[in-house]
mmCIF file of C-alpha atoms and ligand atoms in Angstrom:
data_model
loop_
_atom_site.group_PDB
_atom_site.id
_atom_site.type_symbol
_atom_site.label_atom_id
_atom_site.label_comp_id
_atom_site.label_asym_id
_atom_site.label_seq_id
_atom_site.Cartn_x
_atom_site.Cartn_y
_atom_site.Cartn_z
ATOM 1 C CA MET A 1 35.087 -8.275 -21.588
ATOM 2 C CA MET A 2 33.772 -10.995 -19.276
ATOM 3 C CA LYS A 3 31.420 -13.631 -20.638
ATOM 4 C CA PRO A 4 27.779 -13.234 -19.526
ATOM 5 C CA PRO A 5 26.304 -16.006 -17.332
ATOM 6 C CA VAL A 6 24.906 -19.092 -19.041
ATOM 7 C CA PHE A 7 21.394 -19.885 -17.822
ATOM 8 C CA LYS A 8 19.484 -23.128 -17.508
ATOM 9 C CA ILE A 9 16.036 -23.331 -15.925
ATOM 10 C CA LYS A 10 14.114 -26.388 -14.760
ATOM 11 C CA GLU A 11 10.422 -26.596 -13.933
ATOM 12 C CA VAL A 12 9.991 -28.336 -10.578
ATOM 13 C CA THR A 13 6.535 -29.252 -9.325
ATOM 14 C CA GLN A 14 5.505 -28.378 -5.789
ATOM 15 C CA SER A 15 5.732 -32.018 -4.665
ATOM 16 C CA GLU A 16 9.234 -32.350 -6.174
ATOM 17 C CA LEU A 17 10.288 -29.119 -4.515
ATOM 18 C CA LEU A 18 9.055 -30.285 -1.132
ATOM 19 C CA LYS A 19 11.409 -33.296 -1.385
ATOM 20 C CA ALA A 20 14.223 -30.754 -0.916
ATOM 21 C CA TYR A 21 12.489 -29.167 2.095
ATOM 22 C CA LYS A 22 14.749 -29.958 5.045
ATOM 23 C CA PRO A 23 14.070 -27.188 7.553
ATOM 24 C CA SER A 24 15.932 -28.600 10.535
ATOM 25 C CA GLU A 25 19.101 -29.143 8.481
ATOM 26 C CA ILE A 26 19.090 -26.085 6.198
ATOM 27 C CA LEU A 27 17.688 -23.564 8.685
ATOM 28 C CA GLY A 28 20.198 -24.984 11.155
ATOM 29 C CA TYR A 29 22.957 -23.717 8.832
ATOM 30 C CA CYS A 30 21.195 -20.338 8.608
ATOM 31 C CA ALA A 31 21.219 -20.072 12.400
ATOM 32 C CA HIS A 32 25.032 -19.814 12.253
ATOM 33 C CA CYS A 33 25.052 -17.083 9.564
ATOM 34 C CA GLY A 34 25.570 -13.425 10.435
ATOM 35 C CA ASN A 35 22.373 -12.540 8.553
ATOM 36 C CA HIS A 36 20.215 -14.707 10.811
ATOM 37 C CA ASP A 37 17.620 -12.536 12.546
ATOM 38 C CA SER A 38 19.375 -9.503 10.999
ATOM 39 C CA VAL A 39 17.921 -9.377 7.471
ATOM 40 C CA TRP A 40 14.190 -9.623 6.765
ATOM 41 C CA SER A 41 14.758 -12.012 3.843
ATOM 42 C CA CYS A 42 16.442 -14.485 6.212
ATOM 43 C CA PRO A 43 15.192 -16.734 9.016
ATOM 44 C CA PRO A 44 13.611 -16.778 11.470
ATOM 45 C CA HIS A 45 10.464 -15.969 9.516
ATOM 46 C CA ARG A 46 7.078 -14.919 10.847
ATOM 47 C CA PHE A 47 5.410 -17.575 8.683
ATOM 48 C CA ASP A 48 5.672 -21.282 8.041
ATOM 49 C CA PRO A 49 7.990 -21.794 5.001
ATOM 50 C CA ALA A 50 6.200 -25.037 4.049
ATOM 51 C CA GLU A 51 2.858 -23.221 3.873
ATOM 52 C CA PHE A 52 4.513 -20.498 1.793
ATOM 53 C CA ILE A 53 5.886 -23.067 -0.693
ATOM 54 C CA GLU A 54 2.513 -24.837 -0.833
ATOM 55 C CA GLY A 55 0.991 -21.626 -2.190
ATOM 56 C CA TYR A 56 2.668 -22.236 -5.559
ATOM 57 C CA SER A 57 2.210 -25.106 -8.010
ATOM 58 C CA PHE A 58 5.576 -24.700 -9.716
ATOM 59 C CA ALA A 59 9.112 -23.648 -8.973
ATOM 60 C CA TYR A 60 11.414 -22.557 -11.785
ATOM 61 C CA VAL A 61 14.901 -23.183 -10.479
ATOM 62 C CA VAL A 62 17.617 -21.205 -12.252
ATOM 63 C CA SER A 63 21.212 -22.327 -12.719
ATOM 64 C CA GLY A 64 23.236 -19.274 -13.742
ATOM 65 C CA ALA A 65 26.826 -20.294 -14.523
ATOM 66 C CA VAL A 66 29.158 -17.352 -13.902
ATOM 67 C CA SER A 67 32.601 -17.736 -15.511
ATOM 68 C CA MET A 68 35.453 -17.174 -13.084
ATOM 69 C CA CYS A 69 38.104 -17.261 -15.820
ATOM 70 C CA GLY A 70 40.228 -14.303 -16.882
ATOM 71 C CA PHE A 71 40.913 -12.913 -13.404
ATOM 72 C CA GLU A 72 44.461 -12.623 -12.118
ATOM 73 C CA GLU A 73 43.338 -12.122 -8.533
ATOM 74 C CA GLN A 74 40.870 -14.442 -6.848
ATOM 75 C CA ALA A 75 39.377 -11.457 -4.980
ATOM 76 C CA ASP A 76 38.430 -9.837 -8.318
ATOM 77 C CA ALA A 77 36.709 -13.029 -9.452
ATOM 78 C CA VAL A 78 34.693 -13.118 -6.236
ATOM 79 C CA ILE A 79 33.660 -9.466 -6.687
ATOM 80 C CA HIS A 80 32.590 -10.319 -10.251
ATOM 81 C CA TYR A 81 30.506 -13.240 -8.964
ATOM 82 C CA TYR A 82 28.615 -11.042 -6.492
ATOM 83 C CA GLU A 83 28.061 -8.349 -9.133
ATOM 84 C CA MET A 84 26.582 -10.953 -11.465
ATOM 85 C CA ARG A 85 24.442 -12.367 -8.667
ATOM 86 C CA SER A 86 23.005 -8.924 -7.989
ATOM 87 C CA LYS A 87 22.250 -8.342 -11.688
ATOM 88 C CA ILE A 88 20.613 -11.753 -12.002
ATOM 89 C CA ASN A 89 18.397 -10.993 -8.979
ATOM 90 C CA GLN A 90 17.382 -7.659 -10.544
ATOM 91 C CA ALA A 91 16.577 -9.347 -13.870
ATOM 92 C CA LEU A 92 14.558 -11.989 -12.024
ATOM 93 C CA LEU A 93 12.564 -9.329 -10.180
ATOM 94 C CA ALA A 94 11.764 -7.624 -13.491
ATOM 95 C CA PHE A 95 10.595 -10.928 -15.032
ATOM 96 C CA GLU A 96 8.433 -11.619 -11.967
ATOM 97 C CA THR A 97 6.182 -8.706 -12.998
ATOM 98 C CA THR A 98 5.187 -10.687 -16.116
ATOM 99 C CA VAL A 99 4.056 -13.749 -14.125
ATOM 100 C CA PRO A 100 0.676 -13.250 -12.387
ATOM 101 C CA GLY A 101 0.926 -14.436 -8.809
ATOM 102 C CA GLY A 102 4.613 -15.303 -9.173
ATOM 103 C CA VAL A 103 7.289 -14.482 -6.611
ATOM 104 C CA SER A 104 11.060 -14.457 -7.021
ATOM 105 C CA LEU A 105 13.456 -16.217 -4.705
ATOM 106 C CA TYR A 106 16.775 -14.407 -4.793
ATOM 107 C CA ALA A 107 20.171 -16.017 -4.931
ATOM 108 C CA GLY A 108 21.494 -14.980 -1.543
ATOM 109 C CA HIS A 109 19.909 -12.538 0.844
ATOM 110 C CA CYS A 110 18.226 -9.202 0.142
ATOM 111 C CA ASP A 111 20.900 -6.491 0.189
ATOM 112 C CA ALA A 112 18.878 -3.457 -0.864
ATOM 113 C CA CYS A 113 19.751 -1.627 2.369
ATOM 114 C CA LYS A 114 23.033 -1.727 4.205
ATOM 115 C CA PRO A 115 22.384 -2.541 6.938
ATOM 116 C CA CYS A 116 18.914 -4.066 6.807
ATOM 117 C CA SER A 117 16.400 -2.233 9.019
ATOM 118 C CA ARG A 118 15.921 -5.499 10.952
ATOM 119 C CA THR A 119 19.217 -4.786 12.713
ATOM 120 C CA GLN A 120 17.459 -1.747 14.240
ATOM 121 C CA GLY A 121 14.337 -3.740 15.070
ATOM 122 C CA GLU A 122 12.365 -1.890 12.381
ATOM 123 C CA GLU A 123 10.097 -3.174 9.618
ATOM 124 C CA CYS A 124 11.366 -3.773 6.075
ATOM 125 C CA VAL A 125 11.912 -0.475 4.256
ATOM 126 C CA TYR A 126 11.327 -1.811 0.728
ATOM 127 C CA PRO A 127 8.994 -4.811 0.857
ATOM 128 C CA ASP A 128 8.638 -4.528 -2.945
ATOM 129 C CA LEU A 129 12.343 -5.423 -3.221
ATOM 130 C CA CYS A 130 12.660 -7.941 -0.401
ATOM 131 C CA ARG A 131 12.580 -11.562 -1.549
ATOM 132 C CA TYR A 132 13.470 -14.779 0.265
ATOM 133 C CA SER A 133 15.954 -17.327 -1.064
ATOM 134 C CA LEU A 134 15.541 -21.073 -1.581
ATOM 135 C CA GLU A 135 17.811 -21.663 1.426
ATOM 136 C CA SER A 136 15.945 -19.248 3.674
ATOM 137 C CA LEU A 137 12.777 -21.310 3.114
ATOM 138 C CA GLY A 138 14.587 -24.443 4.299
ATOM 139 C CA LEU A 139 15.208 -25.848 0.805
ATOM 140 C CA ASP A 140 18.362 -27.840 0.006
ATOM 141 C CA VAL A 141 19.864 -26.062 -3.020
ATOM 142 C CA GLU A 142 22.643 -28.624 -3.442
ATOM 143 C CA MET A 143 20.022 -31.370 -3.745
ATOM 144 C CA LEU A 144 17.940 -29.359 -6.232
ATOM 145 C CA ILE A 145 20.967 -28.696 -8.429
ATOM 146 C CA GLU A 146 22.092 -32.318 -8.369
ATOM 147 C CA THR A 147 18.595 -33.729 -8.908
ATOM 148 C CA HIS A 148 17.372 -31.404 -11.619
ATOM 149 C CA PHE A 149 20.557 -30.285 -13.397
ATOM 150 C CA GLY A 150 22.973 -33.157 -12.656
ATOM 151 C CA GLU A 151 25.462 -30.546 -11.451
ATOM 152 C CA SER A 152 27.244 -29.847 -8.192
ATOM 153 C CA LEU A 153 27.892 -26.707 -6.183
ATOM 154 C CA GLN A 154 31.010 -28.282 -4.711
ATOM 155 C CA TRP A 155 34.437 -27.078 -5.651
ATOM 156 C CA VAL A 156 37.948 -28.042 -4.655
ATOM 157 C CA ALA A 157 39.148 -26.134 -1.589
ATOM 158 C CA GLY A 158 41.887 -23.619 -2.379
ATOM 159 C CA LYS A 159 41.412 -23.937 -6.144
ATOM 160 C CA MET A 160 39.566 -21.338 -8.187
ATOM 161 C CA PRO A 161 36.654 -23.004 -10.039
ATOM 162 C CA LYS A 162 36.164 -22.245 -13.741
ATOM 163 C CA GLN A 163 32.599 -21.244 -12.980
ATOM 164 C CA MET A 164 30.295 -20.739 -10.025
ATOM 165 C CA LEU A 165 26.535 -21.178 -10.027
ATOM 166 C CA VAL A 166 24.032 -18.508 -9.026
ATOM 167 C CA VAL A 167 20.814 -20.298 -8.023
ATOM 168 C CA PRO A 168 17.678 -18.185 -7.670
ATOM 169 C CA ALA A 169 14.150 -19.366 -8.496
ATOM 170 C CA LEU A 170 10.664 -18.218 -9.341
ATOM 171 C CA LEU A 171 7.634 -19.671 -7.571
ATOM 172 C CA SER A 172 4.518 -19.555 -9.708
ATOM 173 C CA PRO A 173 0.894 -20.700 -9.572
ATOM 174 C CA VAL A 174 0.966 -21.120 -13.370
ATOM 175 C CA GLU A 175 3.349 -22.635 -15.911
ATOM 176 C CA VAL A 176 6.008 -20.290 -17.244
ATOM 177 C CA ASP A 177 7.570 -20.318 -20.708
ATOM 178 C CA ILE A 178 11.191 -21.265 -20.004
ATOM 179 C CA PRO A 179 12.790 -19.894 -23.222
ATOM 180 C CA SER A 180 11.161 -16.497 -22.524
ATOM 181 C CA PHE A 181 12.375 -16.642 -18.933
ATOM 182 C CA ILE A 182 15.968 -17.379 -20.019
ATOM 183 C CA GLN A 183 15.844 -14.605 -22.595
ATOM 184 C CA ALA A 184 14.601 -12.146 -19.963
ATOM 185 C CA LEU A 185 17.475 -13.050 -17.630
ATOM 186 C CA GLU A 186 20.059 -12.789 -20.423
ATOM 187 C CA THR A 187 18.698 -9.451 -21.587
ATOM 188 C CA GLY A 188 18.331 -8.143 -18.048
ATOM 189 C CA VAL A 189 21.889 -8.992 -17.031
ATOM 190 C CA VAL A 190 23.433 -7.527 -20.193
ATOM 191 C CA GLY A 191 21.172 -4.466 -19.970
ATOM 192 C CA ALA A 192 22.266 -3.854 -16.403
ATOM 193 C CA ALA A 193 25.969 -3.970 -17.430
HETATM 194 S S1 SF4 B 1 14.620 -4.192 1.464
HETATM 195 FE FE1 SF4 B 1 16.075 -3.389 2.999
HETATM 196 S S2 SF4 B 1 14.927 -3.549 4.922
HETATM 197 FE FE2 SF4 B 1 13.885 -4.912 3.451
HETATM 198 S S3 SF4 B 1 14.842 -6.953 3.725
HETATM 199 FE FE3 SF4 B 1 15.948 -5.912 2.097
HETATM 200 S S4 SF4 B 1 17.708 -4.987 3.137
HETATM 201 FE FE4 SF4 B 1 16.162 -5.433 4.727
#
């Protein structure tokens, strides 16, 4: 049986979060992604991401370390990573309901529908499920991880890392109890197994 992810969470104030706001650089990367203008959780947005971020006093940035050990095939490890990412996003969405005024930021893009209705030029089918990501708001995730966790998302090309990080977040107008948040993610991921 695979080990469950190991979670760390850091409280980041709005002003600290805005230090990682680099829209021209980060949204420039998004412009070259296949999801750009094709998924409602991804850019271009109909709102100003900076104004969106400024609506919340705190960001709770999650580092979810997913073990990549125990797989003979690299492809299986990658599938495992995406399964864990999906479960972490679901657990985050469930915890969001306990935080008044809070909103989740998924790791990765919303994948509730395949394909997203945006590809047909139609409105989002499940706005209750759609959440943006840190990247899609123009935030530098690498910088956040290095600054607040002292970790790196980098890995050696061609070599399977021992672990990969899943990095979602929760924006909140109020302070959140971090041990309760971690417990909710742990329970949610195991419960979804
Ligand atoms: S819920 Fe469906 S329609 Fe809405 S953003 Fe997600 S994938 Fe697209």
